[in-house]
Amino acid sequence: MTASIPDALAGFTGEILRPGDAGYEERRFGYNRRFDRSPQLIARPRTSSDIALAIGYARENGLEFAIRGGGHHTGGLATTEGLLLDLGLMAEVKADPERATLRLQGGALMGAVQAEATRVGMGAALGVNSTPGIGVIIGGGLGYLSPKHGWGCDNIVSAELVTADGEILHVSAESHPDLFRGIRGAAANFGVVSSLEIALHPIPPKVLAGGMLWVGRERGRAAIEWLRAFRETASEDLAFYATMEWVRESRGVAPELVDQPGISIIVCHIGTPEAAAAEIDEIRRAIPPDLDDVREMTFLDVHGSMEDMIADRGDFKAEDDEVLTSLTNEALDVLFADFAAVGEDQGGTAERAIQLYPEACAIARGDAGSSALGLRVPTQWAIHTGSYYAHLDDTDAEQGWASGVVGAVRATSAGTGSPGTVNWVSVMTPERSRGAYAGTYDDLAALKAVWDPTNFFRRNANIAPAAAGTTE
């Protein structure tokens, strides 16, 4: 039963949950259950006016304010002991094929967005999973359309934004262009994004996509080195990312290949069938894989292809991220030096992986002045570490591993000190937040001082208002 609405929230048309209410326990957790917080109030709005009322209530009562779209951030930013704004009731998505755009509300999940886009024969530039929410787009968004169409945030056309003062604004390149830049990569630092309009792009009815795997340290290293060079010449219709993993029996390889390190890639080619076959065959000829599951499928199928694997992982997550100016041999030496740690025996309760994402082509061409993302280097790669584990007591060890790998790579000559985007870092310190925005931070801090001088929106990869100097 939904709790009664406080008098100060009179006119709120959504749902209010307090501790003990049906549904409260389910809603208070985000994706990463290591962050165990109990909000005083969970407000589930149906309209932007509801959002404004919730902001006002939190301000008047001195409550920390957190925003949840999909709740997928592994740093627990969508949790709080104060007021949690859960946008799950605002989940409408609607494509406009004539304008090649799609409007989504703040609680929509990316699987629903992609399903609506493909319904009209198009695709949206998002991440690679179906379960995250709008934060993926406003915090970056690296996915299968990124080589050709850039970050997800580069594809934002307009937004409705509810500010710290409860003002409801239409934000675009023409209307409040300063805020428009801010929401393209700085997530919820400047307000609650109640809806977005994003660009859509043509895709073929079927794409060539799937996974390849090379088993063994030497074959894995050779595959990565070849793919590094291939990214420089491959078409922008081809997207891929690589994962350093421990090869389990569940991967379906021959018994003699099990229980070894390996490198897998997920590929997706959105070009013509002939062009797709030619480029994928080039990979097969140059570095024949031990496992090849690349085949024709719909774009929607490839977008959700990781979901079963994610669902089987532990309740607790430890992640970290670093962007390199290039994937140097020095960085690869660091990554491969202790490859066995990826498969280190945790009694079957943890799964570790290191992912390597080329951030090239349209990502690098994007104008840093039009977004909050300050790194746009044509040869840059992102290194993402993740541990997914079953016992909370393992948190220090698993976060230590994830951040230790990233720290070692950061110390190489290619390290930037930046996680690149705000989406993946489990431990978001002020230093990591500043690094995420790189050269745009000072401009964004000045903008924050105008629109949120008290730093009300601080449960995020926080940008401190320029006058404040530090985050709260």
Short mmCIF file of C-alpha atoms in Angstrom, two decimals:
data_model
loop_
_atom_site.label_atom_id
_atom_site.label_comp_id
_atom_site.label_asym_id
_atom_site.label_seq_id
_atom_site.Cartn_x
_atom_site.Cartn_y
_atom_site.Cartn_z
CA MET A 1 0.00 0.00 0.00
CA THR A 2 1.38 3.41 -0.98
CA ALA A 3 1.99 5.77 1.94
CA SER A 4 -0.06 8.92 2.31
CA ILE A 5 1.40 11.97 0.61
CA PRO A 6 2.82 14.59 3.02
CA ASP A 7 0.97 17.91 3.12
CA ALA A 8 4.06 19.64 1.75
CA LEU A 9 3.74 17.46 -1.36
CA ALA A 10 0.07 18.26 -1.95
CA GLY A 11 -0.63 17.91 -5.65
CA PHE A 12 1.93 15.10 -6.14
CA THR A 13 0.25 12.62 -8.52
CA GLY A 14 2.73 9.76 -8.26
CA GLU A 15 3.53 7.29 -5.50
CA ILE A 16 5.22 7.80 -2.15
CA LEU A 17 6.97 4.94 -0.35
CA ARG A 18 8.33 4.93 3.19
CA PRO A 19 10.12 2.20 5.16
CA GLY A 20 7.67 -0.65 5.79
CA ASP A 21 5.49 0.07 2.75
CA ALA A 22 4.88 -2.64 0.17
CA GLY A 23 7.42 -2.20 -2.60
CA TYR A 24 9.80 -0.07 -0.54
CA GLU A 25 12.39 -2.79 0.04
CA GLU A 26 12.50 -3.66 -3.66
CA ARG A 27 12.82 -0.02 -4.77
CA ARG A 28 15.46 1.18 -2.30
CA PHE A 29 18.30 -0.81 -3.87
CA GLY A 30 20.03 0.05 -7.12
CA TYR A 31 21.87 -2.29 -9.45
CA ASN A 32 24.82 -2.64 -7.06
CA ARG A 33 23.52 -4.00 -3.76
CA ARG A 34 26.77 -3.29 -1.91
CA PHE A 35 25.33 0.19 -1.34
CA ASP A 36 22.70 -0.50 1.31
CA ARG A 37 20.84 2.73 2.05
CA SER A 38 17.33 3.36 3.37
CA PRO A 39 15.71 6.54 2.02
CA GLN A 40 13.36 8.40 4.31
CA LEU A 41 11.11 8.79 1.30
CA ILE A 42 10.95 7.28 -2.17
CA ALA A 43 9.02 9.60 -4.49
CA ARG A 44 7.85 8.08 -7.78
CA PRO A 45 6.63 10.96 -9.97
CA ARG A 46 4.32 10.78 -12.98
CA THR A 47 4.93 14.30 -14.27
CA SER A 48 7.59 16.99 -14.35
CA SER A 49 5.47 18.99 -11.90
CA ASP A 50 5.72 16.04 -9.49
CA ILE A 51 9.51 16.19 -9.85
CA ALA A 52 9.50 19.90 -9.01
CA LEU A 53 7.40 19.21 -5.89
CA ALA A 54 9.83 16.48 -4.76
CA ILE A 55 12.80 18.80 -5.25
CA GLY A 56 11.09 21.48 -3.19
CA TYR A 57 10.22 19.03 -0.42
CA ALA A 58 13.80 17.75 -0.19
CA ARG A 59 15.22 21.28 -0.10
CA GLU A 60 12.79 22.48 2.56
CA ASN A 61 13.50 19.46 4.77
CA GLY A 62 17.27 19.34 4.27
CA LEU A 63 17.16 15.89 2.67
CA GLU A 64 19.91 14.58 0.44
CA PHE A 65 18.41 14.09 -3.01
CA ALA A 66 19.21 11.16 -5.30
CA ILE A 67 17.84 10.43 -8.75
CA ARG A 68 17.18 6.99 -10.18
CA GLY A 69 16.43 6.27 -13.81
CA GLY A 70 17.51 2.66 -14.21
CA GLY A 71 19.62 2.71 -11.02
CA HIS A 72 22.45 1.06 -12.93
CA HIS A 73 25.41 3.15 -11.72
CA THR A 74 27.79 0.83 -9.88
CA GLY A 75 28.91 3.64 -7.58
CA GLY A 76 25.57 3.62 -5.75
CA LEU A 77 24.78 7.19 -6.79
CA ALA A 78 21.09 6.33 -7.18
CA THR A 79 20.76 5.57 -3.47
CA THR A 80 20.47 7.83 -0.43
CA GLU A 81 19.32 8.07 3.17
CA GLY A 82 17.31 11.16 2.20
CA LEU A 83 14.81 11.45 -0.65
CA LEU A 84 15.12 9.06 -3.60
CA LEU A 85 13.42 10.26 -6.78
CA ASP A 86 12.55 7.03 -8.62
CA LEU A 87 11.55 7.85 -12.21
CA GLY A 88 10.30 4.34 -12.98
CA LEU A 89 6.68 5.46 -13.53
CA MET A 90 7.82 7.88 -16.27
CA ALA A 91 8.91 5.34 -18.86
CA GLU A 92 7.21 6.27 -22.13
CA VAL A 93 9.18 6.04 -25.38
CA LYS A 94 7.98 7.25 -28.79
CA ALA A 95 9.84 7.34 -32.09
CA ASP A 96 9.21 9.93 -34.81
CA PRO A 97 10.47 8.31 -38.01
CA GLU A 98 9.83 11.42 -40.11
CA ARG A 99 12.18 13.48 -37.94
CA ALA A 100 14.45 10.50 -37.17
CA THR A 101 14.16 11.21 -33.45
CA LEU A 102 12.87 9.46 -30.36
CA ARG A 103 11.52 10.95 -27.15
CA LEU A 104 12.01 9.02 -23.93
CA GLN A 105 10.98 9.84 -20.40
CA GLY A 106 13.46 9.79 -17.54
CA GLY A 107 12.47 6.34 -16.28
CA ALA A 108 12.72 4.51 -19.61
CA LEU A 109 15.19 1.62 -19.83
CA MET A 110 17.50 1.31 -22.80
CA GLY A 111 16.01 -1.98 -23.98
CA ALA A 112 12.65 -0.28 -24.42
CA VAL A 113 14.28 2.65 -26.18
CA GLN A 114 16.08 0.39 -28.63
CA ALA A 115 12.96 -1.70 -29.21
CA GLU A 116 10.99 1.42 -30.13
CA ALA A 117 13.78 2.64 -32.41
CA THR A 118 14.04 -0.67 -34.25
CA ARG A 119 10.25 -0.77 -34.60
CA VAL A 120 10.62 2.04 -37.14
CA GLY A 121 13.71 0.53 -38.78
CA MET A 122 16.26 2.69 -36.95
CA GLY A 123 18.69 2.46 -34.07
CA ALA A 124 19.65 4.64 -31.12
CA ALA A 125 23.21 5.40 -30.00
CA LEU A 126 23.20 4.04 -26.43
CA GLY A 127 25.34 1.69 -24.39
CA VAL A 128 25.51 -2.07 -25.02
CA ASN A 129 22.99 -3.30 -22.43
CA SER A 130 19.21 -3.20 -22.12
CA THR A 131 18.71 -2.69 -18.39
CA PRO A 132 20.33 0.74 -17.73
CA GLY A 133 18.29 3.92 -17.74
CA ILE A 134 18.62 7.45 -19.07
CA GLY A 135 21.86 7.98 -17.13
CA VAL A 136 23.72 6.00 -19.79
CA ILE A 137 22.92 8.69 -22.37
CA ILE A 138 23.38 11.82 -20.28
CA GLY A 139 26.55 10.34 -18.75
CA GLY A 140 28.20 9.32 -22.04
CA GLY A 141 26.85 6.23 -23.77
CA LEU A 142 29.34 4.02 -25.66
CA GLY A 143 27.70 1.43 -27.88
CA TYR A 144 27.47 -0.29 -31.23
CA LEU A 145 26.61 2.88 -33.16
CA SER A 146 29.35 4.97 -31.55
CA PRO A 147 32.06 4.59 -34.24
CA LYS A 148 29.65 6.07 -36.79
CA HIS A 149 27.46 8.33 -34.66
CA GLY A 150 29.42 9.20 -31.50
CA TRP A 151 28.59 9.06 -27.83
CA GLY A 152 25.00 8.67 -26.77
CA CYS A 153 25.15 12.19 -25.30
CA ASP A 154 26.28 13.54 -28.69
CA ASN A 155 22.92 12.40 -30.04
CA ILE A 156 20.79 14.42 -27.63
CA VAL A 157 18.60 16.85 -29.58
CA SER A 158 16.70 18.44 -26.70
CA ALA A 159 15.61 17.77 -23.13
CA GLU A 160 13.16 18.78 -20.47
CA LEU A 161 15.06 19.69 -17.32
CA VAL A 162 13.75 20.38 -13.83
CA THR A 163 16.21 22.67 -12.03
CA ALA A 164 17.14 22.99 -8.37
CA ASP A 165 14.61 25.84 -8.08
CA GLY A 166 11.85 23.61 -9.49
CA GLU A 167 11.79 25.43 -12.82
CA ILE A 168 10.83 23.27 -15.82
CA LEU A 169 12.96 24.19 -18.84
CA HIS A 170 13.17 23.14 -22.48
CA VAL A 171 16.88 22.75 -23.20
CA SER A 172 18.43 22.56 -26.67
CA ALA A 173 21.17 24.12 -28.79
CA GLU A 174 18.87 27.12 -29.25
CA SER A 175 17.26 27.26 -25.81
CA HIS A 176 19.62 27.39 -22.82
CA PRO A 177 22.63 26.16 -24.84
CA ASP A 178 24.82 26.30 -21.72
CA LEU A 179 22.62 23.73 -19.96
CA PHE A 180 22.35 21.77 -23.19
CA ARG A 181 26.11 21.30 -23.12
CA GLY A 182 25.95 20.34 -19.44
CA ILE A 183 23.42 17.54 -19.83
CA ARG A 184 25.47 16.06 -22.68
CA GLY A 185 27.85 14.10 -20.49
CA ALA A 186 27.55 15.60 -16.99
CA ALA A 187 24.51 13.49 -16.10
CA ALA A 188 22.26 15.00 -13.41
CA ASN A 189 24.55 17.77 -12.17
CA PHE A 190 22.26 20.53 -13.40
CA GLY A 191 18.82 19.09 -12.73
CA VAL A 192 16.50 16.17 -13.27
CA VAL A 193 16.20 15.24 -16.94
CA SER A 194 12.53 14.35 -17.11
CA SER A 195 12.63 13.57 -20.84
CA LEU A 196 15.06 13.49 -23.74
CA GLU A 197 14.77 13.77 -27.49
CA ILE A 198 17.55 11.85 -29.22
CA ALA A 199 18.58 11.31 -32.83
CA LEU A 200 17.90 7.98 -34.54
CA HIS A 201 19.94 6.40 -37.33
CA PRO A 202 19.15 3.98 -40.17
CA ILE A 203 20.15 0.36 -39.58
CA PRO A 204 19.69 -2.72 -41.79
CA PRO A 205 17.04 -5.35 -40.92
CA LYS A 206 19.85 -7.74 -39.96
CA VAL A 207 23.38 -7.04 -38.77
CA LEU A 208 26.41 -9.32 -38.57
CA ALA A 209 27.22 -9.59 -34.88
CA GLY A 210 28.31 -11.89 -32.09
CA GLY A 211 31.42 -13.06 -30.28
CA MET A 212 34.87 -14.45 -31.01
CA LEU A 213 37.33 -15.92 -28.50
CA TRP A 214 41.08 -16.52 -28.52
CA VAL A 215 42.36 -18.77 -25.72
CA GLY A 216 45.78 -18.42 -24.12
CA ARG A 217 47.99 -15.52 -23.12
CA GLU A 218 50.00 -15.43 -26.34
CA ARG A 219 47.04 -15.76 -28.70
CA GLY A 220 45.13 -13.20 -26.66
CA ARG A 221 47.92 -10.65 -26.84
CA ALA A 222 48.36 -11.21 -30.57
CA ALA A 223 44.63 -10.73 -31.11
CA ILE A 224 44.59 -7.44 -29.20
CA GLU A 225 47.63 -6.10 -31.06
CA TRP A 226 46.06 -6.95 -34.41
CA LEU A 227 42.70 -5.44 -33.46
CA ARG A 228 44.45 -2.27 -32.30
CA ALA A 229 45.85 -1.74 -35.78
CA PHE A 230 42.63 -2.89 -37.47
CA ARG A 231 40.60 -0.18 -35.72
CA GLU A 232 42.68 2.41 -37.57
CA THR A 233 41.59 1.10 -40.99
CA ALA A 234 38.23 -0.58 -40.38
CA SER A 235 35.04 1.13 -41.47
CA GLU A 236 32.91 3.11 -39.04
CA ASP A 237 30.12 0.57 -39.61
CA LEU A 238 32.10 -1.88 -37.47
CA ALA A 239 31.99 -1.65 -33.68
CA PHE A 240 33.83 -3.98 -31.35
CA TYR A 241 35.16 -4.20 -27.83
CA ALA A 242 37.44 -6.78 -26.24
CA THR A 243 37.33 -8.56 -22.88
CA MET A 244 40.19 -10.18 -21.00
CA GLU A 245 38.51 -13.10 -19.26
CA TRP A 246 39.08 -16.50 -17.73
CA VAL A 247 37.76 -19.19 -20.04
CA ARG A 248 35.19 -21.29 -18.21
CA GLU A 249 33.51 -24.47 -19.34
CA SER A 250 30.34 -22.46 -19.92
CA ARG A 251 31.99 -20.73 -22.89
CA GLY A 252 31.48 -23.89 -24.93
CA VAL A 253 35.09 -24.41 -26.04
CA ALA A 254 36.94 -27.72 -26.31
CA PRO A 255 37.85 -29.24 -22.90
CA GLU A 256 41.57 -28.66 -23.41
CA LEU A 257 40.94 -24.89 -23.69
CA VAL A 258 39.04 -24.55 -20.41
CA ASP A 259 40.57 -22.87 -17.34
CA GLN A 260 42.93 -20.57 -19.21
CA PRO A 261 43.07 -16.84 -19.84
CA GLY A 262 41.61 -15.60 -23.10
CA ILE A 263 40.49 -12.59 -25.09
CA SER A 264 36.98 -12.32 -26.49
CA ILE A 265 35.44 -9.66 -28.67
CA ILE A 266 31.87 -8.67 -29.37
CA VAL A 267 31.44 -7.28 -32.88
CA CYS A 268 28.51 -5.57 -34.58
CA HIS A 269 28.59 -4.44 -38.21
CA ILE A 270 25.78 -2.17 -39.45
CA GLY A 271 26.91 -1.96 -43.07
CA THR A 272 25.72 -3.89 -46.11
CA PRO A 273 25.83 -7.69 -45.84
CA GLU A 274 28.71 -7.78 -48.32
CA ALA A 275 30.77 -5.16 -46.48
CA ALA A 276 30.04 -6.77 -43.13
CA ALA A 277 31.09 -10.23 -44.32
CA ALA A 278 34.30 -8.84 -45.83
CA GLU A 279 35.45 -7.09 -42.66
CA ILE A 280 34.52 -9.90 -40.30
CA ASP A 281 36.27 -12.40 -42.60
CA GLU A 282 39.36 -10.20 -42.46
CA ILE A 283 39.46 -10.76 -38.70
CA ARG A 284 38.95 -14.50 -39.13
CA ARG A 285 41.80 -14.80 -41.62
CA ALA A 286 44.27 -12.69 -39.67
CA ILE A 287 43.65 -14.17 -36.21
CA PRO A 288 41.55 -17.35 -36.51
CA PRO A 289 39.48 -17.59 -33.30
CA ASP A 290 39.07 -20.67 -31.13
CA LEU A 291 35.36 -19.88 -30.85
CA ASP A 292 33.32 -18.01 -33.47
CA ASP A 293 29.69 -17.17 -32.83
CA VAL A 294 29.30 -14.26 -35.24
CA ARG A 295 26.10 -14.51 -37.25
CA GLU A 296 23.20 -12.53 -38.65
CA MET A 297 20.76 -11.16 -36.08
CA THR A 298 18.57 -8.14 -35.52
CA PHE A 299 20.13 -5.04 -34.02
CA LEU A 300 17.76 -5.38 -31.07
CA ASP A 301 19.04 -8.92 -30.44
CA VAL A 302 22.67 -7.83 -30.31
CA HIS A 303 21.80 -4.90 -28.05
CA GLY A 304 20.43 -7.31 -25.42
CA SER A 305 22.93 -10.12 -25.98
CA MET A 306 24.83 -9.51 -22.71
CA GLU A 307 21.79 -9.59 -20.44
CA ASP A 308 21.86 -13.29 -19.52
CA MET A 309 25.51 -13.04 -18.57
CA ILE A 310 24.90 -9.96 -16.41
CA ALA A 311 21.90 -11.55 -14.69
CA ASP A 312 24.06 -14.49 -13.61
CA ARG A 313 26.66 -12.30 -11.93
CA GLY A 314 26.83 -11.57 -8.21
CA ASP A 315 24.74 -8.98 -6.39
CA PHE A 316 27.83 -6.86 -5.66
CA LYS A 317 29.97 -4.99 -8.18
CA ALA A 318 33.38 -3.33 -8.12
CA GLU A 319 34.41 -1.36 -11.19
CA ASP A 320 36.90 1.25 -12.32
CA ASP A 321 37.91 2.90 -15.56
CA GLU A 322 40.76 4.74 -17.25
CA VAL A 323 41.09 6.32 -20.67
CA LEU A 324 44.43 5.94 -22.45
CA THR A 325 45.62 8.28 -25.19
CA SER A 326 46.47 5.11 -27.10
CA LEU A 327 46.68 1.39 -26.41
CA THR A 328 50.45 1.25 -26.09
CA ASN A 329 52.60 -1.84 -25.73
CA GLU A 330 53.54 -0.51 -22.29
CA ALA A 331 49.88 -0.52 -21.26
CA LEU A 332 49.42 -4.02 -22.68
CA ASP A 333 52.48 -5.18 -20.73
CA VAL A 334 50.76 -4.00 -17.55
CA LEU A 335 47.44 -5.63 -18.43
CA PHE A 336 48.99 -8.96 -19.35
CA ALA A 337 51.59 -9.03 -16.56
CA ASP A 338 49.28 -10.72 -14.11
CA PHE A 339 46.54 -12.06 -16.35
CA ALA A 340 46.06 -14.97 -13.93
CA ALA A 341 44.49 -12.54 -11.42
CA VAL A 342 41.43 -12.35 -13.65
CA GLY A 343 40.83 -16.02 -12.96
CA GLU A 344 42.09 -16.05 -9.38
CA ASP A 345 40.16 -18.61 -7.38
CA GLN A 346 37.43 -16.94 -5.34
CA GLY A 347 35.66 -20.17 -4.52
CA GLY A 348 33.39 -19.68 -7.48
CA THR A 349 31.86 -16.53 -5.95
CA ALA A 350 33.46 -13.83 -8.11
CA GLU A 351 33.84 -13.14 -11.80
CA ARG A 352 36.46 -10.67 -13.00
CA ALA A 353 36.97 -9.11 -16.39
CA ILE A 354 39.00 -6.36 -18.04
CA GLN A 355 37.35 -4.71 -21.03
CA LEU A 356 39.07 -2.64 -23.71
CA TYR A 357 37.00 -0.18 -25.73
CA PRO A 358 38.38 1.73 -28.73
CA GLU A 359 36.96 5.26 -28.57
CA ALA A 360 37.71 6.35 -32.11
CA CYS A 361 36.03 7.54 -35.31
CA ALA A 362 32.92 9.66 -34.63
CA ILE A 363 33.63 9.72 -30.88
CA ALA A 364 36.93 11.49 -31.51
CA ARG A 365 35.46 13.84 -34.13
CA GLY A 366 32.87 15.18 -31.69
CA ASP A 367 33.34 18.75 -30.51
CA ALA A 368 34.35 18.84 -26.84
CA GLY A 369 32.90 22.35 -26.69
CA SER A 370 29.40 20.99 -27.32
CA SER A 371 29.43 18.44 -24.50
CA ALA A 372 30.78 17.85 -21.00
CA LEU A 373 33.18 15.14 -22.23
CA GLY A 374 36.64 16.66 -22.44
CA LEU A 375 38.62 13.79 -24.02
CA ARG A 376 38.36 13.43 -27.81
CA VAL A 377 41.60 11.76 -28.95
CA PRO A 378 41.41 9.74 -32.22
CA THR A 379 43.54 6.88 -30.84
CA GLN A 380 42.14 6.67 -27.31
CA TRP A 381 41.02 3.43 -25.65
CA ALA A 382 39.12 2.94 -22.42
CA ILE A 383 40.20 0.26 -19.95
CA HIS A 384 37.32 -0.93 -17.78
CA THR A 385 37.74 -3.38 -14.90
CA GLY A 386 34.84 -5.17 -13.27
CA SER A 387 34.40 -7.73 -10.54
CA TYR A 388 30.97 -9.25 -9.88
CA TYR A 389 30.86 -11.14 -6.61
CA ALA A 390 28.48 -12.88 -4.23
CA HIS A 391 29.76 -11.96 -0.74
CA LEU A 392 29.78 -8.40 0.60
CA ASP A 393 32.82 -9.22 2.74
CA ASP A 394 34.85 -9.50 -0.48
CA THR A 395 34.28 -5.83 -1.38
CA ASP A 396 37.67 -4.51 -0.27
CA ALA A 397 39.55 -7.25 -2.13
CA GLU A 398 37.51 -6.94 -5.32
CA GLN A 399 37.51 -3.14 -5.41
CA GLY A 400 41.20 -3.27 -4.64
CA TRP A 401 41.77 -5.51 -7.64
CA ALA A 402 39.62 -3.41 -10.01
CA SER A 403 41.17 -0.10 -8.96
CA GLY A 404 44.65 -1.60 -8.74
CA VAL A 405 44.64 -2.61 -12.40
CA VAL A 406 43.34 0.80 -13.42
CA GLY A 407 45.92 2.56 -11.25
CA ALA A 408 48.74 0.57 -12.84
CA VAL A 409 47.56 1.42 -16.35
CA ARG A 410 47.09 5.09 -15.36
CA ALA A 411 50.74 5.20 -14.33
CA THR A 412 51.91 4.39 -17.87
CA SER A 413 52.81 7.11 -20.36
CA ALA A 414 49.39 6.75 -22.02
CA GLY A 415 47.40 7.32 -18.82
CA THR A 416 45.21 10.41 -18.63
CA GLY A 417 43.88 10.29 -15.07
CA SER A 418 40.38 10.32 -16.51
CA PRO A 419 37.70 7.62 -16.47
CA GLY A 420 36.42 9.25 -19.66
CA THR A 421 32.75 9.27 -18.68
CA VAL A 422 30.87 9.28 -15.39
CA ASN A 423 29.09 5.96 -15.95
CA TRP A 424 31.45 3.26 -14.72
CA VAL A 425 33.40 4.31 -11.64
CA SER A 426 32.41 2.55 -8.40
CA VAL A 427 34.30 4.92 -6.11
CA MET A 428 33.55 8.46 -7.26
CA THR A 429 35.91 10.79 -5.39
CA PRO A 430 36.14 14.52 -6.16
CA GLU A 431 39.41 13.83 -7.98
CA ARG A 432 37.82 11.15 -10.15
CA SER A 433 34.87 13.43 -10.88
CA ARG A 434 37.16 16.22 -12.02
CA GLY A 435 39.10 13.75 -14.15
CA ALA A 436 35.92 12.50 -15.81
CA TYR A 437 35.28 15.93 -17.30
CA ALA A 438 38.94 16.63 -18.04
CA GLY A 439 39.29 20.05 -19.73
CA THR A 440 35.61 20.96 -19.41
CA TYR A 441 35.42 20.90 -15.60
CA ASP A 442 36.09 24.57 -14.89
CA ASP A 443 33.49 25.74 -17.40
CA LEU A 444 30.97 23.31 -15.94
CA ALA A 445 31.76 24.44 -12.39
CA ALA A 446 30.96 28.03 -13.40
CA LEU A 447 27.70 26.84 -14.94
CA LYS A 448 26.89 24.89 -11.78
CA ALA A 449 27.34 28.04 -9.72
CA VAL A 450 24.61 29.71 -11.79
CA TRP A 451 22.05 26.90 -11.80
CA ASP A 452 22.80 24.99 -8.58
CA PRO A 453 24.91 27.21 -6.29
CA THR A 454 24.15 25.13 -3.18
CA ASN A 455 25.16 21.88 -4.90
CA PHE A 456 21.73 20.38 -4.27
CA PHE A 457 22.35 17.90 -7.11
CA ARG A 458 25.43 16.24 -5.65
CA ARG A 459 24.57 12.51 -5.73
CA ASN A 460 26.40 12.13 -9.04
CA ALA A 461 29.90 12.45 -10.46
CA ASN A 462 29.80 15.81 -8.83
CA ILE A 463 30.78 19.15 -10.26
CA ALA A 464 31.25 21.56 -7.37
CA PRO A 465 29.87 25.08 -7.93
CA ALA A 466 32.78 27.36 -8.73
CA ALA A 467 32.17 29.56 -5.70
CA ALA A 468 32.04 26.55 -3.36
CA GLY A 469 35.39 25.17 -4.44
CA THR A 470 34.80 21.66 -3.13
CA THR A 471 32.07 19.05 -3.28
CA GLU A 472 29.95 18.37 -0.24
#
